[in-house]
Amino acid sequence: MSIHGIAVRIEKLNKSFGSNHVLKDIDLDIAPGETFSIIGPSGTGKSILLRHIIRLETPDSGQIYFNDQPVFDNGRPLPQTFRSSMVFQSSALFNSLTVAENVGLWLREHRICPEARIRELITEKLAIVGLEGTEGLNTSELSGGMRKRVAIARSLAMEPDLVLYDEPTAELDPVTTDELAETIRSLRKKTGNTTIIVTHDLNFALYLSDRIAMMHRGEIIEIGVPDQIRNSANPIVQRFIRTTTKGIQGG
Ligand SMILES: Nc1ncnc2c1ncn2[C@@H]1O[C@H](COP(=O)(O)OP(=O)(O)O)[C@@H](O)[C@H]1O
Ligand SMILES: [Mg+2]
């Protein structure tokens, strides 16, 4: 399979809502094909940062580059030659449609290839997420974990250069969370996509990320490979690690 994957560089990104300074001088450099997670407590600006990357928000100042091409011009999103696709927390599937119809939705809407090719692509993307043979199932009959994988297959149907996830484990039980982590890891090998994951689930991020950035109150306070995050000397990072693993370690 062809390697897709773009570099994402964020420079001095700032965003306020009224007096609420939500993103403060965010700098990030994400390599092509990297699986990069942004962790941190809720309300800290993670989703807003992701929404800038998919151009649903525009910055007050600063810039994002995809492969060195600027994404915004004077606060307006520029037309893009790169494709990004987002897997939303709720999966956002259409329950009245089958699995195959959900995965093929974007392809059919944009009429970018003949129907026979669309069917092939649907089968290919379902296989990538381990759902071969489920084309005819009703989406409403699926478990939460399967729904999530259908949503991933649907985002892959666009052949994206960049795949983004906002809180992918939010509605999943521990077993399904493990399955999802494996799915995202194997996707990396199969597609070479650059992947950005926003999550408050530290263990999930530690398990599958090449690198992790921790956000706190609108700032990136730590960045590194999983071991560097685990061993961070930053007291805020250590407190976050203790809090989010309390259930396992008994405090
Ligand atoms: N559309 C909006 N208008 C005003 N404030 C917003 C808007 N979206 C988010 N915020 C504020 O931005 C901050 C960060 O939100 P968010 O990025 O959703 O946090 P996180 O994803 O880390 O939980 C919060 O204080 C939130 O209230
Ligand atoms: Mg969020």
CSV table of C-alpha atoms and ligand atoms in Angstrom, one decimal:
chain,number,residue,atom,x,y,z
A,1,MET,CA,0.0,0.0,0.0
A,2,SER,CA,1.2,3.5,-0.8
A,3,ILE,CA,2.7,5.6,2.0
A,4,HIS,CA,0.7,8.7,2.9
A,5,GLY,CA,1.8,11.0,5.5
A,6,ILE,CA,2.4,14.6,5.8
A,7,ALA,CA,4.5,16.7,8.2
A,8,VAL,CA,2.4,19.0,10.5
A,9,ARG,CA,4.2,22.0,12.0
A,10,ILE,CA,2.4,24.3,14.3
A,11,GLU,CA,4.1,27.7,15.1
A,12,LYS,CA,3.1,30.1,17.9
A,13,LEU,CA,-0.6,29.3,17.6
A,14,ASN,CA,-2.8,31.5,19.7
A,15,LYS,CA,-6.6,31.4,20.2
A,16,SER,CA,-8.9,33.2,22.6
A,17,PHE,CA,-12.6,33.1,23.2
A,18,GLY,CA,-13.3,36.5,24.7
A,19,SER,CA,-11.1,36.8,27.8
A,20,ASN,CA,-10.4,33.0,27.8
A,21,HIS,CA,-6.9,32.5,26.3
A,22,VAL,CA,-7.4,28.9,25.2
A,23,LEU,CA,-4.2,28.2,23.1
A,24,LYS,CA,-1.0,29.9,24.2
A,25,ASP,CA,1.9,30.0,21.8
A,26,ILE,CA,1.5,26.3,20.7
A,27,ASP,CA,4.5,24.9,18.9
A,28,LEU,CA,4.5,21.4,17.6
A,29,ASP,CA,6.5,19.5,14.9
A,30,ILE,CA,4.9,16.2,13.8
A,31,ALA,CA,6.8,14.0,11.4
A,32,PRO,CA,5.3,12.3,8.3
A,33,GLY,CA,3.9,8.9,9.4
A,34,GLU,CA,4.2,9.7,13.1
A,35,THR,CA,1.6,8.6,15.6
A,36,PHE,CA,1.4,11.7,17.9
A,37,SER,CA,-0.8,12.0,20.9
A,38,ILE,CA,-1.9,15.2,22.8
A,39,ILE,CA,-2.8,14.4,26.3
A,40,GLY,CA,-4.0,16.5,29.2
A,41,PRO,CA,-6.9,17.1,31.6
A,42,SER,CA,-10.3,18.2,30.2
A,43,GLY,CA,-10.8,21.9,29.3
A,44,THR,CA,-7.2,22.4,28.5
A,45,GLY,CA,-7.5,23.2,24.8
A,46,LYS,CA,-6.9,19.8,23.2
A,47,SER,CA,-10.0,19.7,21.0
A,48,ILE,CA,-9.6,23.3,20.0
A,49,LEU,CA,-6.1,22.6,18.8
A,50,LEU,CA,-7.4,19.6,16.8
A,51,ARG,CA,-10.1,21.8,15.3
A,52,HIS,CA,-7.5,24.2,14.1
A,53,ILE,CA,-5.6,21.4,12.4
A,54,ILE,CA,-8.8,20.4,10.5
A,55,ARG,CA,-9.6,24.1,9.9
A,56,LEU,CA,-12.8,24.3,11.8
A,57,GLU,CA,-11.3,27.1,13.8
A,58,THR,CA,-8.9,29.8,12.7
A,59,PRO,CA,-6.1,31.1,14.9
A,60,ASP,CA,-5.8,34.7,16.3
A,61,SER,CA,-2.1,34.4,15.5
A,62,GLY,CA,0.4,31.8,14.5
A,63,GLN,CA,0.4,29.3,11.7
A,64,ILE,CA,0.0,25.6,10.8
A,65,TYR,CA,2.0,24.1,7.9
A,66,PHE,CA,1.3,20.8,6.1
A,67,ASN,CA,4.5,19.8,4.4
A,68,ASP,CA,5.7,23.4,4.7
A,69,GLN,CA,2.6,24.8,3.1
A,70,PRO,CA,0.7,27.3,5.2
A,71,VAL,CA,-2.8,26.4,6.2
A,72,PHE,CA,-4.1,29.9,7.1
A,73,ASP,CA,-3.8,33.2,5.4
A,74,ASN,CA,-4.7,36.2,7.7
A,75,GLY,CA,-7.0,34.1,9.7
A,76,ARG,CA,-8.6,32.4,6.8
A,77,PRO,CA,-8.1,28.7,5.8
A,78,LEU,CA,-6.4,28.3,2.5
A,79,PRO,CA,-7.4,25.7,-0.1
A,80,GLN,CA,-5.6,22.4,0.7
A,81,THR,CA,-4.0,19.8,-1.5
A,82,PHE,CA,-3.8,17.5,1.5
A,83,ARG,CA,-6.6,15.5,2.9
A,84,SER,CA,-7.3,15.0,6.6
A,85,SER,CA,-10.1,13.0,8.1
A,86,MET,CA,-11.3,13.0,11.7
A,87,VAL,CA,-12.7,10.1,13.6
A,88,PHE,CA,-15.2,11.7,16.0
A,89,GLN,CA,-15.8,10.6,19.6
A,90,SER,CA,-19.3,9.4,18.9
A,91,SER,CA,-18.3,7.6,15.7
A,92,ALA,CA,-21.2,9.5,14.1
A,93,LEU,CA,-22.4,6.6,11.9
A,94,PHE,CA,-25.8,6.6,10.1
A,95,ASN,CA,-27.8,3.9,11.8
A,96,SER,CA,-30.2,3.6,8.9
A,97,LEU,CA,-27.3,2.6,6.6
A,98,THR,CA,-25.3,-0.6,6.4
A,99,VAL,CA,-21.7,-0.9,7.3
A,100,ALA,CA,-20.7,-0.7,3.6
A,101,GLU,CA,-23.0,2.3,3.0
A,102,ASN,CA,-21.4,4.1,5.9
A,103,VAL,CA,-17.9,3.5,4.7
A,104,GLY,CA,-18.7,4.4,1.1
A,105,LEU,CA,-20.6,7.6,1.9
A,106,TRP,CA,-17.9,10.1,1.2
A,107,LEU,CA,-16.8,8.3,-2.0
A,108,ARG,CA,-20.3,8.2,-3.4
A,109,GLU,CA,-21.0,11.8,-2.4
A,110,HIS,CA,-17.9,13.0,-4.2
A,111,ARG,CA,-18.3,10.6,-7.2
A,112,ILE,CA,-14.6,10.3,-7.3
A,113,CYS,CA,-14.5,6.8,-8.8
A,114,PRO,CA,-16.8,4.2,-10.4
A,115,GLU,CA,-19.2,2.1,-8.3
A,116,ALA,CA,-17.1,-1.1,-8.8
A,117,ARG,CA,-14.0,0.7,-7.5
A,118,ILE,CA,-16.0,2.1,-4.5
A,119,ARG,CA,-17.0,-1.5,-3.6
A,120,GLU,CA,-13.4,-2.6,-3.8
A,121,LEU,CA,-12.3,0.3,-1.6
A,122,ILE,CA,-15.0,-0.4,1.0
A,123,THR,CA,-13.8,-4.1,1.2
A,124,GLU,CA,-10.2,-3.0,1.4
A,125,LYS,CA,-10.8,-0.4,4.2
A,126,LEU,CA,-12.9,-2.8,6.2
A,127,ALA,CA,-10.2,-5.4,6.0
A,128,ILE,CA,-7.6,-2.9,7.3
A,129,VAL,CA,-9.7,-2.5,10.5
A,130,GLY,CA,-10.4,-6.2,10.9
A,131,LEU,CA,-14.0,-6.1,9.8
A,132,GLU,CA,-13.9,-8.1,6.6
A,133,GLY,CA,-17.3,-9.6,5.6
A,134,THR,CA,-19.4,-7.1,7.6
A,135,GLU,CA,-20.5,-5.0,4.6
A,136,GLY,CA,-24.2,-6.0,4.9
A,137,LEU,CA,-24.6,-5.6,8.6
A,138,ASN,CA,-26.8,-2.9,10.1
A,139,THR,CA,-24.7,-0.3,11.9
A,140,SER,CA,-27.2,-0.2,14.7
A,141,GLU,CA,-26.5,-3.9,15.5
A,142,LEU,CA,-22.8,-3.3,16.1
A,143,SER,CA,-20.9,-3.1,19.4
A,144,GLY,CA,-19.2,0.1,20.4
A,145,GLY,CA,-15.8,-1.2,19.4
A,146,MET,CA,-17.0,-2.3,16.0
A,147,ARG,CA,-18.8,1.0,15.4
A,148,LYS,CA,-15.5,2.8,16.2
A,149,ARG,CA,-13.7,0.6,13.6
A,150,VAL,CA,-16.4,1.3,11.0
A,151,ALA,CA,-15.9,5.0,11.7
A,152,ILE,CA,-12.1,4.5,11.1
A,153,ALA,CA,-12.7,2.6,7.9
A,154,ARG,CA,-14.9,5.4,6.7
A,155,SER,CA,-12.2,8.0,7.4
A,156,LEU,CA,-9.7,5.8,5.6
A,157,ALA,CA,-12.0,5.7,2.5
A,158,MET,CA,-10.9,9.3,1.8
A,159,GLU,CA,-7.3,8.1,1.5
A,160,PRO,CA,-6.2,10.7,3.9
A,161,ASP,CA,-2.7,12.1,4.5
A,162,LEU,CA,-3.6,12.8,8.1
A,163,VAL,CA,-6.0,11.0,10.4
A,164,LEU,CA,-7.2,12.6,13.6
A,165,TYR,CA,-9.0,11.2,16.6
A,166,ASP,CA,-10.7,13.2,19.3
A,167,GLU,CA,-11.0,11.1,22.5
A,168,PRO,CA,-11.3,7.8,20.6
A,169,THR,CA,-11.6,5.7,23.8
A,170,ALA,CA,-14.3,7.9,25.5
A,171,GLU,CA,-17.2,5.5,25.1
A,172,LEU,CA,-15.3,2.2,25.1
A,173,ASP,CA,-14.8,-0.5,27.8
A,174,PRO,CA,-11.2,-1.6,28.6
A,175,VAL,CA,-11.3,-4.6,26.3
A,176,THR,CA,-12.5,-2.6,23.4
A,177,THR,CA,-10.0,0.1,24.2
A,178,ASP,CA,-7.2,-2.4,23.9
A,179,GLU,CA,-8.6,-3.6,20.5
A,180,LEU,CA,-8.7,0.0,19.3
A,181,ALA,CA,-5.1,0.6,20.3
A,182,GLU,CA,-4.1,-2.5,18.3
A,183,THR,CA,-6.2,-1.3,15.3
A,184,ILE,CA,-4.5,2.1,15.4
A,185,ARG,CA,-1.0,0.5,15.7
A,186,SER,CA,-1.6,-1.8,12.8
A,187,LEU,CA,-3.0,1.0,10.7
A,188,ARG,CA,0.2,2.8,11.1
A,189,LYS,CA,2.1,-0.1,9.5
A,190,LYS,CA,-0.5,-0.6,6.7
A,191,THR,CA,-1.1,3.0,5.7
A,192,GLY,CA,1.8,5.1,6.8
A,193,ASN,CA,-0.6,7.9,7.7
A,194,THR,CA,0.4,10.7,10.0
A,195,THR,CA,-1.9,10.2,13.0
A,196,ILE,CA,-2.8,12.7,15.7
A,197,ILE,CA,-4.8,11.6,18.7
A,198,VAL,CA,-6.3,13.8,21.4
A,199,THR,CA,-7.0,11.9,24.6
A,200,HIS,CA,-7.2,12.2,28.3
A,201,ASP,CA,-6.4,8.4,28.4
A,202,LEU,CA,-2.7,8.4,29.3
A,203,ASN,CA,-2.2,4.6,29.1
A,204,PHE,CA,-3.7,4.5,25.7
A,205,ALA,CA,-1.4,7.3,24.5
A,206,LEU,CA,1.6,5.7,26.2
A,207,TYR,CA,0.9,2.4,24.5
A,208,LEU,CA,0.6,3.5,20.9
A,209,SER,CA,2.3,6.8,20.4
A,210,ASP,CA,5.7,7.6,18.9
A,211,ARG,CA,5.6,10.8,20.8
A,212,ILE,CA,3.3,12.6,23.2
A,213,ALA,CA,2.7,16.2,24.1
A,214,MET,CA,1.1,17.1,27.4
A,215,MET,CA,-1.1,20.2,27.4
A,216,HIS,CA,-2.0,22.1,30.5
A,217,ARG,CA,-4.1,25.3,30.5
A,218,GLY,CA,-3.5,26.0,26.9
A,219,GLU,CA,0.2,25.4,26.9
A,220,ILE,CA,2.4,22.4,25.9
A,221,ILE,CA,4.3,21.7,29.1
A,222,GLU,CA,6.1,18.5,28.1
A,223,ILE,CA,6.9,16.6,24.9
A,224,GLY,CA,8.7,13.4,24.2
A,225,VAL,CA,8.6,9.7,23.6
A,226,PRO,CA,6.4,7.7,26.0
A,227,ASP,CA,9.3,6.9,28.4
A,228,GLN,CA,10.2,10.6,28.6
A,229,ILE,CA,6.6,11.4,29.5
A,230,ARG,CA,6.5,8.6,32.1
A,231,ASN,CA,9.8,9.9,33.7
A,232,SER,CA,9.1,13.6,33.3
A,233,ALA,CA,10.4,15.7,36.1
A,234,ASN,CA,7.5,18.2,35.6
A,235,PRO,CA,5.3,18.0,38.7
A,236,ILE,CA,2.2,18.7,36.6
A,237,VAL,CA,2.9,15.8,34.4
A,238,GLN,CA,3.7,13.5,37.4
A,239,ARG,CA,0.4,14.6,39.0
A,240,PHE,CA,-1.5,13.8,35.8
A,241,ILE,CA,0.1,10.4,35.6
A,242,ARG,CA,-0.7,9.6,39.3
A,243,THR,CA,-4.3,10.8,38.9
A,244,THR,CA,-5.0,8.9,35.7
A,245,THR,CA,-3.5,5.6,36.9
A,246,LYS,CA,-4.9,5.8,40.5
A,247,GLY,CA,-7.3,3.0,39.9
A,248,ILE,CA,-4.5,0.6,38.9
A,249,GLN,CA,-1.9,1.6,41.5
A,250,GLY,CA,-4.3,2.1,44.4
A,251,GLY,CA,-3.3,5.7,44.8
B,1,LIG,N1,-16.7,27.6,20.7
B,1,LIG,C1,-16.2,28.0,21.9
B,1,LIG,N2,-16.5,29.2,22.4
B,1,LIG,C2,-16.0,29.6,23.6
B,1,LIG,N3,-15.2,28.9,24.3
B,1,LIG,C3,-14.8,27.7,23.9
B,1,LIG,C4,-15.3,27.2,22.6
B,1,LIG,N4,-14.8,25.9,22.4
B,1,LIG,C5,-14.1,25.7,23.5
B,1,LIG,N5,-14.0,26.7,24.4
B,1,LIG,C6,-13.3,26.8,25.6
B,1,LIG,O1,-11.9,26.4,25.3
B,1,LIG,C7,-11.4,25.7,26.4
B,1,LIG,C8,-10.7,24.5,25.9
B,1,LIG,O2,-11.7,23.6,25.4
B,1,LIG,P1,-11.4,22.2,24.7
B,1,LIG,O3,-10.4,22.4,23.7
B,1,LIG,O4,-12.7,21.6,24.3
B,1,LIG,O5,-10.8,21.4,25.9
B,1,LIG,P2,-10.3,19.8,26.0
B,1,LIG,O6,-10.6,19.2,24.6
B,1,LIG,O7,-8.9,19.8,26.4
B,1,LIG,O8,-11.2,19.2,27.0
B,1,LIG,C9,-12.4,25.5,27.4
B,1,LIG,O9,-12.3,26.5,28.4
B,1,LIG,C10,-13.7,25.8,26.6
B,1,LIG,O10,-14.7,26.3,27.5
B,2,MG,MG,-11.9,17.6,24.1
